[in-house]
Short mmCIF file of C-alpha atoms and ligand atoms in Angstrom, two decimals:
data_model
loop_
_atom_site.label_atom_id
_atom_site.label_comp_id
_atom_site.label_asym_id
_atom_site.label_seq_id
_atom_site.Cartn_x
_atom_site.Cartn_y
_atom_site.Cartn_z
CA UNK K 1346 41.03 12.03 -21.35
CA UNK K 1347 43.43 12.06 -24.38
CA UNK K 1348 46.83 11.35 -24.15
CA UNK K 1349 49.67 10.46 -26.47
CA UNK K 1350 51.40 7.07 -25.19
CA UNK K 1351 54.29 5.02 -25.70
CA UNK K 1352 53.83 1.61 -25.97
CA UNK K 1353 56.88 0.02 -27.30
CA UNK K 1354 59.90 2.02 -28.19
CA UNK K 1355 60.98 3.29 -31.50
CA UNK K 1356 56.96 3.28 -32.08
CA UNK K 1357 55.25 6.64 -32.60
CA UNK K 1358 53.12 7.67 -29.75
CA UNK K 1359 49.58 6.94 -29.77
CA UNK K 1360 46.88 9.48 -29.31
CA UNK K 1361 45.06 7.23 -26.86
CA UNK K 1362 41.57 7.94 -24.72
CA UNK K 1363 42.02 6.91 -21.55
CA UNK K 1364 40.02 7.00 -18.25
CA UNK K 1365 40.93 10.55 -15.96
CA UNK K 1366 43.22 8.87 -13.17
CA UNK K 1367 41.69 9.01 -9.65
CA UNK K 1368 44.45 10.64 -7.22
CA UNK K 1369 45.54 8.65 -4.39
CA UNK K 1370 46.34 9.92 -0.94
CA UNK K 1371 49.32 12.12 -1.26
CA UNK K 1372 48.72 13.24 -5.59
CA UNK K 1373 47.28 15.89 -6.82
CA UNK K 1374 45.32 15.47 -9.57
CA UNK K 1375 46.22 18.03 -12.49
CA UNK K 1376 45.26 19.60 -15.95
CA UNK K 1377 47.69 20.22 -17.84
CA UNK K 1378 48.20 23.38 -19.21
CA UNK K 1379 51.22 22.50 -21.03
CA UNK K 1380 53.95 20.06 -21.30
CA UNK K 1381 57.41 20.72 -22.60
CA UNK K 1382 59.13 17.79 -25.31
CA UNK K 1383 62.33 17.47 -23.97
CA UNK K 1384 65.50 15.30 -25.64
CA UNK K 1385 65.11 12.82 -22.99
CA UNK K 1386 61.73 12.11 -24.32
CA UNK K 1387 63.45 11.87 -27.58
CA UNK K 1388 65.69 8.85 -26.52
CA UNK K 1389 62.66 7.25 -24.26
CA UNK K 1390 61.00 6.80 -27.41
CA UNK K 1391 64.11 5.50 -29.03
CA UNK K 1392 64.36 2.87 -26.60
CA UNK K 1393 67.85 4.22 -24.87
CA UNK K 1394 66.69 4.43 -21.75
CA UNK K 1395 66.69 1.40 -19.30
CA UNK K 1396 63.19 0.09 -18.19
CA UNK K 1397 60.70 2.66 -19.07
CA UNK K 1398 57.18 1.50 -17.31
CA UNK K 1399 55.37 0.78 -20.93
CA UNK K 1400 52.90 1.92 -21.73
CA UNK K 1401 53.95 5.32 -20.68
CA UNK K 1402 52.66 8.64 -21.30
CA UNK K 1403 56.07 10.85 -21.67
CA UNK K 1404 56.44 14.55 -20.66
CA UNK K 1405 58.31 15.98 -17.56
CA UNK K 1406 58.05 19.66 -18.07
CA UNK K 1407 54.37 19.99 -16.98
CA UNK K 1408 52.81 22.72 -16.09
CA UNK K 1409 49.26 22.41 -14.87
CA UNK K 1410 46.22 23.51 -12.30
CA UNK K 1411 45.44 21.56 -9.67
CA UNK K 1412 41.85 20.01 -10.65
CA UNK K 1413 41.34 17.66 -7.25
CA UNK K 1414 43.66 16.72 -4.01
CA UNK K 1415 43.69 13.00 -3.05
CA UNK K 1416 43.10 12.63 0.52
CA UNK K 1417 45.65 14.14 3.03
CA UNK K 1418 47.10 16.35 0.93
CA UNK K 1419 47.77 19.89 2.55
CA UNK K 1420 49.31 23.10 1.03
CA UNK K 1421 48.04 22.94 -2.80
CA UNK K 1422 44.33 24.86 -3.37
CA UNK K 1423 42.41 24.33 -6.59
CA UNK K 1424 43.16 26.18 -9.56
CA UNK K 1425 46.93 26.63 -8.13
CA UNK K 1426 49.27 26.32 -10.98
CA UNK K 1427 51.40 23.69 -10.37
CA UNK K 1428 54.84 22.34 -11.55
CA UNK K 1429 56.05 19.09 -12.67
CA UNK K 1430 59.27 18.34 -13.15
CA UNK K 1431 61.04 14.87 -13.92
CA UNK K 1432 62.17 13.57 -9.83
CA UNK K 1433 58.63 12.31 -9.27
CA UNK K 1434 59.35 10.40 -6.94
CA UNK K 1435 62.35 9.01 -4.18
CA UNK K 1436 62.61 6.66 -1.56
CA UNK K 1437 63.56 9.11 1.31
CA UNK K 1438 65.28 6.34 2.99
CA UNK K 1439 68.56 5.69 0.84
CA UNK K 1440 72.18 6.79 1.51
CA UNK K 1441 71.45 9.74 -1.14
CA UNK K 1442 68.38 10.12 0.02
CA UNK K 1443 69.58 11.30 3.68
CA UNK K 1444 72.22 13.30 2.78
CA UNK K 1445 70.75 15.55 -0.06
CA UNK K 1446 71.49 13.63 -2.68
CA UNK K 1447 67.66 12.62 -3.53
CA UNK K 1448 68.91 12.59 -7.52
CA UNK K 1449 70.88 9.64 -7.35
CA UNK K 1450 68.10 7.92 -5.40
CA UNK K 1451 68.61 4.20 -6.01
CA UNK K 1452 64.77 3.76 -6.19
CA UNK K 1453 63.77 7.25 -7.35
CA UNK K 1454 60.72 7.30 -10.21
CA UNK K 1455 60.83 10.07 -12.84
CA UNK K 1456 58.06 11.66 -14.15
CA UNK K 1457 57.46 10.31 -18.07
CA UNK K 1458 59.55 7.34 -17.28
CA UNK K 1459 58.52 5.61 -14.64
CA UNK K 1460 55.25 7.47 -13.99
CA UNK K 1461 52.67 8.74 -16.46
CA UNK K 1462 53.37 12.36 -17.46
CA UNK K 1463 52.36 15.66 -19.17
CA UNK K 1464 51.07 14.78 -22.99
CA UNK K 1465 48.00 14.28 -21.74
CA UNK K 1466 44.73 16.43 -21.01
CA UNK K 1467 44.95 15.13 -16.76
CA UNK K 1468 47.95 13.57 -14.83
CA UNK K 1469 48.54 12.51 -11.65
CA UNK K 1470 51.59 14.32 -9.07
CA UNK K 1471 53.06 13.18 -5.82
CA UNK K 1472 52.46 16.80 -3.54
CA UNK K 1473 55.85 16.57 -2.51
CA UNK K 1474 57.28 16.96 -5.60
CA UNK K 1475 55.36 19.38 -7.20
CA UNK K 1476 56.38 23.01 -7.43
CA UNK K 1477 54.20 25.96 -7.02
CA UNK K 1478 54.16 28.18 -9.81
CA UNK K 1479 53.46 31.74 -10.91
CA UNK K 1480 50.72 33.00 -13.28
CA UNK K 1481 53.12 34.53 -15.71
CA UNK K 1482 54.15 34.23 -18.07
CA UNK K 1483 52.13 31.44 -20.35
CA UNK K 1484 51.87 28.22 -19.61
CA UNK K 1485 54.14 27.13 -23.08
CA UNK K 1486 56.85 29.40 -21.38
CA UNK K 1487 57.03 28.08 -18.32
CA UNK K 1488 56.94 24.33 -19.30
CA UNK K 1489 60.84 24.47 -20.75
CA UNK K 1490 61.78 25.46 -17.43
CA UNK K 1491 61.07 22.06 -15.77
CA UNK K 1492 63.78 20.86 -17.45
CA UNK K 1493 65.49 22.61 -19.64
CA UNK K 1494 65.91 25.47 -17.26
CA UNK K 1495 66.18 23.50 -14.12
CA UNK K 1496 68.73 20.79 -15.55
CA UNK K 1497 70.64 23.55 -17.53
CA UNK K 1498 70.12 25.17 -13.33
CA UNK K 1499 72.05 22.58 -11.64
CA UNK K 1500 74.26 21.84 -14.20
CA UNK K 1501 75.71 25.36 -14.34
CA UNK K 1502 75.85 25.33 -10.49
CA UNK K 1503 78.13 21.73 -10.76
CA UNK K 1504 80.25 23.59 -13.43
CA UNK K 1505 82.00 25.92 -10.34
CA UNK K 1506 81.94 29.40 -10.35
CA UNK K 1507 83.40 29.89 -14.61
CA UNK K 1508 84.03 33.40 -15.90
CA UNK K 1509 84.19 32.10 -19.20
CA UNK K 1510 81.39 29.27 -20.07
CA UNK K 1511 81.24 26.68 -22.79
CA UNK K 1512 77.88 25.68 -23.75
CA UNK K 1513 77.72 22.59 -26.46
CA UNK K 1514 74.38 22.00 -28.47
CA UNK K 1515 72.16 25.32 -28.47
CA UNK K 1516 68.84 24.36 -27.61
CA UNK K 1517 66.22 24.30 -25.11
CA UNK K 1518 68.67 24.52 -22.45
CA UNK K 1519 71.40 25.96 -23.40
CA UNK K 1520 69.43 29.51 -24.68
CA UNK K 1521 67.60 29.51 -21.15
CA UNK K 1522 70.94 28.90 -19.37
CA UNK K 1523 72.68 31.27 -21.30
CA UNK K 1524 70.22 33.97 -20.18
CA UNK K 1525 71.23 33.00 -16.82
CA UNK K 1526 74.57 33.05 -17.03
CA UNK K 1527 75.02 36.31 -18.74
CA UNK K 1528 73.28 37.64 -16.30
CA UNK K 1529 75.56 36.53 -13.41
CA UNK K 1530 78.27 38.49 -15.33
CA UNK K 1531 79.65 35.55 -17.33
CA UNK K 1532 80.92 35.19 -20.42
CA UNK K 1533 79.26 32.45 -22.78
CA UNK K 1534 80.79 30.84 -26.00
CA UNK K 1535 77.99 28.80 -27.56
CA UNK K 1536 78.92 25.78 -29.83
CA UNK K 1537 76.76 24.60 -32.89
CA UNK K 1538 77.14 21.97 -34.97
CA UNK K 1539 79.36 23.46 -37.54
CA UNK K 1540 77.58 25.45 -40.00
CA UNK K 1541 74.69 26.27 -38.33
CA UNK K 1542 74.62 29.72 -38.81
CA UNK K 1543 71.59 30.18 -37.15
CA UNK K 1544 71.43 28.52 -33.89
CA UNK K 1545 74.68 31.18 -33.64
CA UNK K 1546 72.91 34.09 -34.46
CA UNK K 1547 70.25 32.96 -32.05
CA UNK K 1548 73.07 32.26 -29.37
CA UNK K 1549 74.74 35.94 -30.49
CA UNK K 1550 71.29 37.49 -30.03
CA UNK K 1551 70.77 36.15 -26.29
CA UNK K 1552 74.02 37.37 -25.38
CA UNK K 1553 76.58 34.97 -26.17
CA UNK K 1554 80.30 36.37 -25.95
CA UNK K 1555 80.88 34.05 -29.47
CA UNK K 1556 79.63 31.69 -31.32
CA UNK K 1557 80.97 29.01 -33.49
CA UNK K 1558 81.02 25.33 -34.67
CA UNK K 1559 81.91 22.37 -32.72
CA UNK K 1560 84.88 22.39 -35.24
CA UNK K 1561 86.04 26.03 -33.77
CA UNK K 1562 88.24 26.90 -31.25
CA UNK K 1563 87.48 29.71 -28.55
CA UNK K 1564 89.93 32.48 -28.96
CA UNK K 1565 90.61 32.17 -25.05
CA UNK K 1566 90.68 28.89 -22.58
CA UNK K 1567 87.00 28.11 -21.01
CA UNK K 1568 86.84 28.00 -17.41
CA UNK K 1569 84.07 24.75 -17.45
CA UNK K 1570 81.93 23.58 -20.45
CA UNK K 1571 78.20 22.35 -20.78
CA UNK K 1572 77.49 19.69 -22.84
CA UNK K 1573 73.57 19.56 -23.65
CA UNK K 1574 73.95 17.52 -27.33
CA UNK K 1575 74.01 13.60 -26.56
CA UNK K 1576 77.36 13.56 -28.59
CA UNK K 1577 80.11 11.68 -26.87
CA UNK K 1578 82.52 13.21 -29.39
CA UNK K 1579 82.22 16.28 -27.89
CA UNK K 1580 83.68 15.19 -24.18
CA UNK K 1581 87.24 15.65 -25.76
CA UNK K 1582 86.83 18.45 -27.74
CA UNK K 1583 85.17 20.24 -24.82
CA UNK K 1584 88.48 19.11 -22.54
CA UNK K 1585 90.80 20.64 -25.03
CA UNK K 1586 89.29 24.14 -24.86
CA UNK K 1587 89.38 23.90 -20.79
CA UNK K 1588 92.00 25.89 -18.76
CA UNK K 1589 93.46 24.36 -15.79
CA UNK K 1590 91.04 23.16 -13.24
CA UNK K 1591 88.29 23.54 -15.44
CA UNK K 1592 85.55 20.80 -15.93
CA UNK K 1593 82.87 19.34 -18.20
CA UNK K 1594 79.74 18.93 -17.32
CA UNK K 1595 78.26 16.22 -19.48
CA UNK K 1596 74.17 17.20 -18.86
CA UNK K 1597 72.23 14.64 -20.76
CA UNK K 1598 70.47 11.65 -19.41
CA UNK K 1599 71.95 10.00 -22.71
CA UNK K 1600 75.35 10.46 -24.64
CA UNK K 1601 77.11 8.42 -28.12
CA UNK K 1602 80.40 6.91 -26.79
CA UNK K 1603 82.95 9.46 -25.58
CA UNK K 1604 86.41 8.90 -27.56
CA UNK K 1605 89.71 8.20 -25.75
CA UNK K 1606 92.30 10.83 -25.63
CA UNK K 1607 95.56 11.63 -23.92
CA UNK K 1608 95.97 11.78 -20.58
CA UNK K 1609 97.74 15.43 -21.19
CA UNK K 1610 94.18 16.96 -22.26
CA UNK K 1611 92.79 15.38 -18.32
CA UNK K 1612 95.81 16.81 -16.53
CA UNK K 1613 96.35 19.97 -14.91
CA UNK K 1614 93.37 19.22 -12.65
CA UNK K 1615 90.70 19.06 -15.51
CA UNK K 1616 87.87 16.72 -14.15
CA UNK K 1617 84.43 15.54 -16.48
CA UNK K 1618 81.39 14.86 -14.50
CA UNK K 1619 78.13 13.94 -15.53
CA UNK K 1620 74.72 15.64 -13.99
CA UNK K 1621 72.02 13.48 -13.05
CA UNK K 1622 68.42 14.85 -12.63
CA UNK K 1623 67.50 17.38 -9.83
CA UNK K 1624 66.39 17.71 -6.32
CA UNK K 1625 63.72 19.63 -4.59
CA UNK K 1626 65.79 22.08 -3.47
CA UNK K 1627 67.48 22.88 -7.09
CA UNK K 1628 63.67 23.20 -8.01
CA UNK K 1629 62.73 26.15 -5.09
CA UNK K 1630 66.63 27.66 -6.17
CA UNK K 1631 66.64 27.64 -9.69
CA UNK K 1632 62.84 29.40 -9.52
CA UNK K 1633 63.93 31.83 -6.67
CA UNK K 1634 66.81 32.72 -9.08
CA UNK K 1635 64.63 33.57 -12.00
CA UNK K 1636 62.58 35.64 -9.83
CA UNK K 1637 65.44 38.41 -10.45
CA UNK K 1638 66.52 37.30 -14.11
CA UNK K 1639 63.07 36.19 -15.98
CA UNK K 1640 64.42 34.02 -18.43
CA UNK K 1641 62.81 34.56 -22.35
CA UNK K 1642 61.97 31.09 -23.51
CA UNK K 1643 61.74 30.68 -27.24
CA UNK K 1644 59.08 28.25 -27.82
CA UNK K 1645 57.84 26.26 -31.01
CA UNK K 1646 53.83 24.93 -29.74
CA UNK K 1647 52.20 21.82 -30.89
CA UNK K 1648 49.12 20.53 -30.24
CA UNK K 1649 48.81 17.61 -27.87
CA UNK K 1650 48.32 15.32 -30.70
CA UNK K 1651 51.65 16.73 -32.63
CA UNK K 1652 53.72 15.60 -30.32
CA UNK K 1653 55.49 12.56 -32.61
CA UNK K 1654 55.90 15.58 -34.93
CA UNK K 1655 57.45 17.90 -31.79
CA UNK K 1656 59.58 15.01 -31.23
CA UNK K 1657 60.43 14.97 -34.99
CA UNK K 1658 61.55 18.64 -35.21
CA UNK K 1659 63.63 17.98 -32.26
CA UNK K 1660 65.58 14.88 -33.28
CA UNK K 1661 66.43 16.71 -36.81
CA UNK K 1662 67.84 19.71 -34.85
CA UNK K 1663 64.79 21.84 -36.92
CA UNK K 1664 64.00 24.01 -34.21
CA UNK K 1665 65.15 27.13 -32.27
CA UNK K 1666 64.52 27.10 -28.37
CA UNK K 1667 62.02 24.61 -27.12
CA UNK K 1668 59.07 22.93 -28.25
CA UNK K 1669 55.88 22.50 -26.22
CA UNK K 1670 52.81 20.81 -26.44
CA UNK K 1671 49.46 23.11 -25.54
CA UNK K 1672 46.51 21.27 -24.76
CA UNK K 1673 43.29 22.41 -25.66
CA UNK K 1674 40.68 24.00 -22.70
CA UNK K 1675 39.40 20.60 -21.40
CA UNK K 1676 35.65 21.06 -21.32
CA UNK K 1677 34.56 21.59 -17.46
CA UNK K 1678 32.05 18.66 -16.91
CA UNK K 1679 35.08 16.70 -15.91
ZN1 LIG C 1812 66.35 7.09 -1.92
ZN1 LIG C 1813 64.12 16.70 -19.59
#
């Protein structure tokens, strides 16, 4: 099969043939229909993450068929379309683990990480964590979902119950969660990075109360904040624009340094949290949710072996939405 793979960071991937993987008892083995490129994929490759298995093959927004079940596994047919996200894996047996805090597993794997992922024609799945998907809309729609969406999901869900919602950094999450949120009868100020006139039209045109720079003020105080960008900077200004009791939900795996600042911005019952990966159940949730609000994903597609130029795109800030990698129809003699 082809695949693109990471072998040593701040290296482009390599389109690389390598053998179809053999499931094990308890995978499903899986063609991949589609894998979204996600800014966590973006600071894999720029070495920021701690102890990436290398070589890797990235991608945690996978959507696929199933193509063969390793023995024992129950509850997935073939042909299913199947989701996988970036909790591959978890130890079951942890402190988190037992009381429904599988995220924060102290020996959980991720998908694209830790275990081979979705820019590649095949990939192996662990059942358990795979979610079952529907057969609409395309496979380059879904894919931004199993991340974007679900991350953008939780991190909403962390952020209380806001009337008025900050998102920082419009992309791939933030125009999915926006969706969401407007839907649920909140109000969303999107910020850019000052200038972009664009990425606020784009945020106007899914519904966004206002839109403005990073460098703008909101005309009212924001009842909790998003941060998507990996800018540290932001953690402040996002604080200043809270109202009392209002927090910031800092929803990257990776962020620059966050600035100090006075105490008098924290006070008044202002908290900053950080959102760490998913669990199973914020998978079945978020997907039950969008059963009632489909979410439009706007979606730039690259072929499998454009994904150093997906990545690209990404890290300049070029596109609008998501980018996705669609693989070719793998021939059937597999
Ligand atoms: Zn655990
Ligand atoms: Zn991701």
């Amino acid at each position: 099969m082809r695949a693109m793979v990471l072998e040593q960071a701040g290296h482009p991937l390599r389109l690389t043939e390598l053998p179809q993987p053999i499931p094990r008892p308890g995978q499903l083995l899986l063609t991949v229909e589609a894998c979204g490129v996600c800014r966590t994929d973006l600071h894999l490759c720029d070495g920021e993450l701690p102890d990436p298995l290398l070589p890797v093959v990235p991608g945690h927004e996978i959507v696929a068929r199933v193509a063969a079940l390793g023995p024992d596994v129950r509850g997935w047919r073939l042909g299913q379309r199947v989701g996988v996200p970036w909790l591959g894996w978890t130890c079951g047996q942890c402190r988190f683990c037992t009381s429904g805090r599988e995220n924060l597993c102290d020996r959980a794997r991720f998908t694209g990480y830790q275990l081979n992922g979705g820019y590649a024609e095949y990939t192996l799945a662990d059942a358990r964590y795979c979610l079952a998907l529907p057969e609409a809309p395309a496979a380059e729609h879904l894919a931004p979902l199993l991340c974007a969406g679900l991350i953008g999901y939780r991190a909403l869900r962390l952020a209380g119950d806001p009337q008025r919602l900050g998102v920082y950094g419009f992309g791939a999450a933030a125009h999915l969660i926006t969706q969401l949120a407007r839907a649920q009868g909140r109000e969303v100020f999107a910020f850019t990075r000052p200038g972009d006139g664009a990425s606020q039209a784009f945020a106007r045109s899914l519904g966004a109360h206002w839109a403005g720079g990073t460098d703008e003020a909101p005309a009212q105080p924001l009842d909790a904040a998003l941060i998507f960008a990996p800018a540290g900077p932001l953690v402040p200004i996002a604080l200043r624009h809270l109202d009392k009791g209002g927090c910031v939900v800092c929803a990257g795996i990776h962020m620059s340094d966050i600035p100090g600042f006075p105490y008098a911005w924290l006070w008044g019952e202002r908290s900053i949290r950080s959102v760490a990966n998913l669990t199973r159940a914020d998978g079945l949730a978020f997907f039950e949710a969008i059963r009632q609000v489909p979410l439009g994903a706007e979606v730039t597609v690259f072929a499998l072996e454009q994904a150093n130029e997906a990545l690209e795109q990404l890290r300049r800030g070029a596109l609008q939405g998501a980018a996705v990698l669609r693989m070719a129809p793998v021939s059937q003699e597999a």
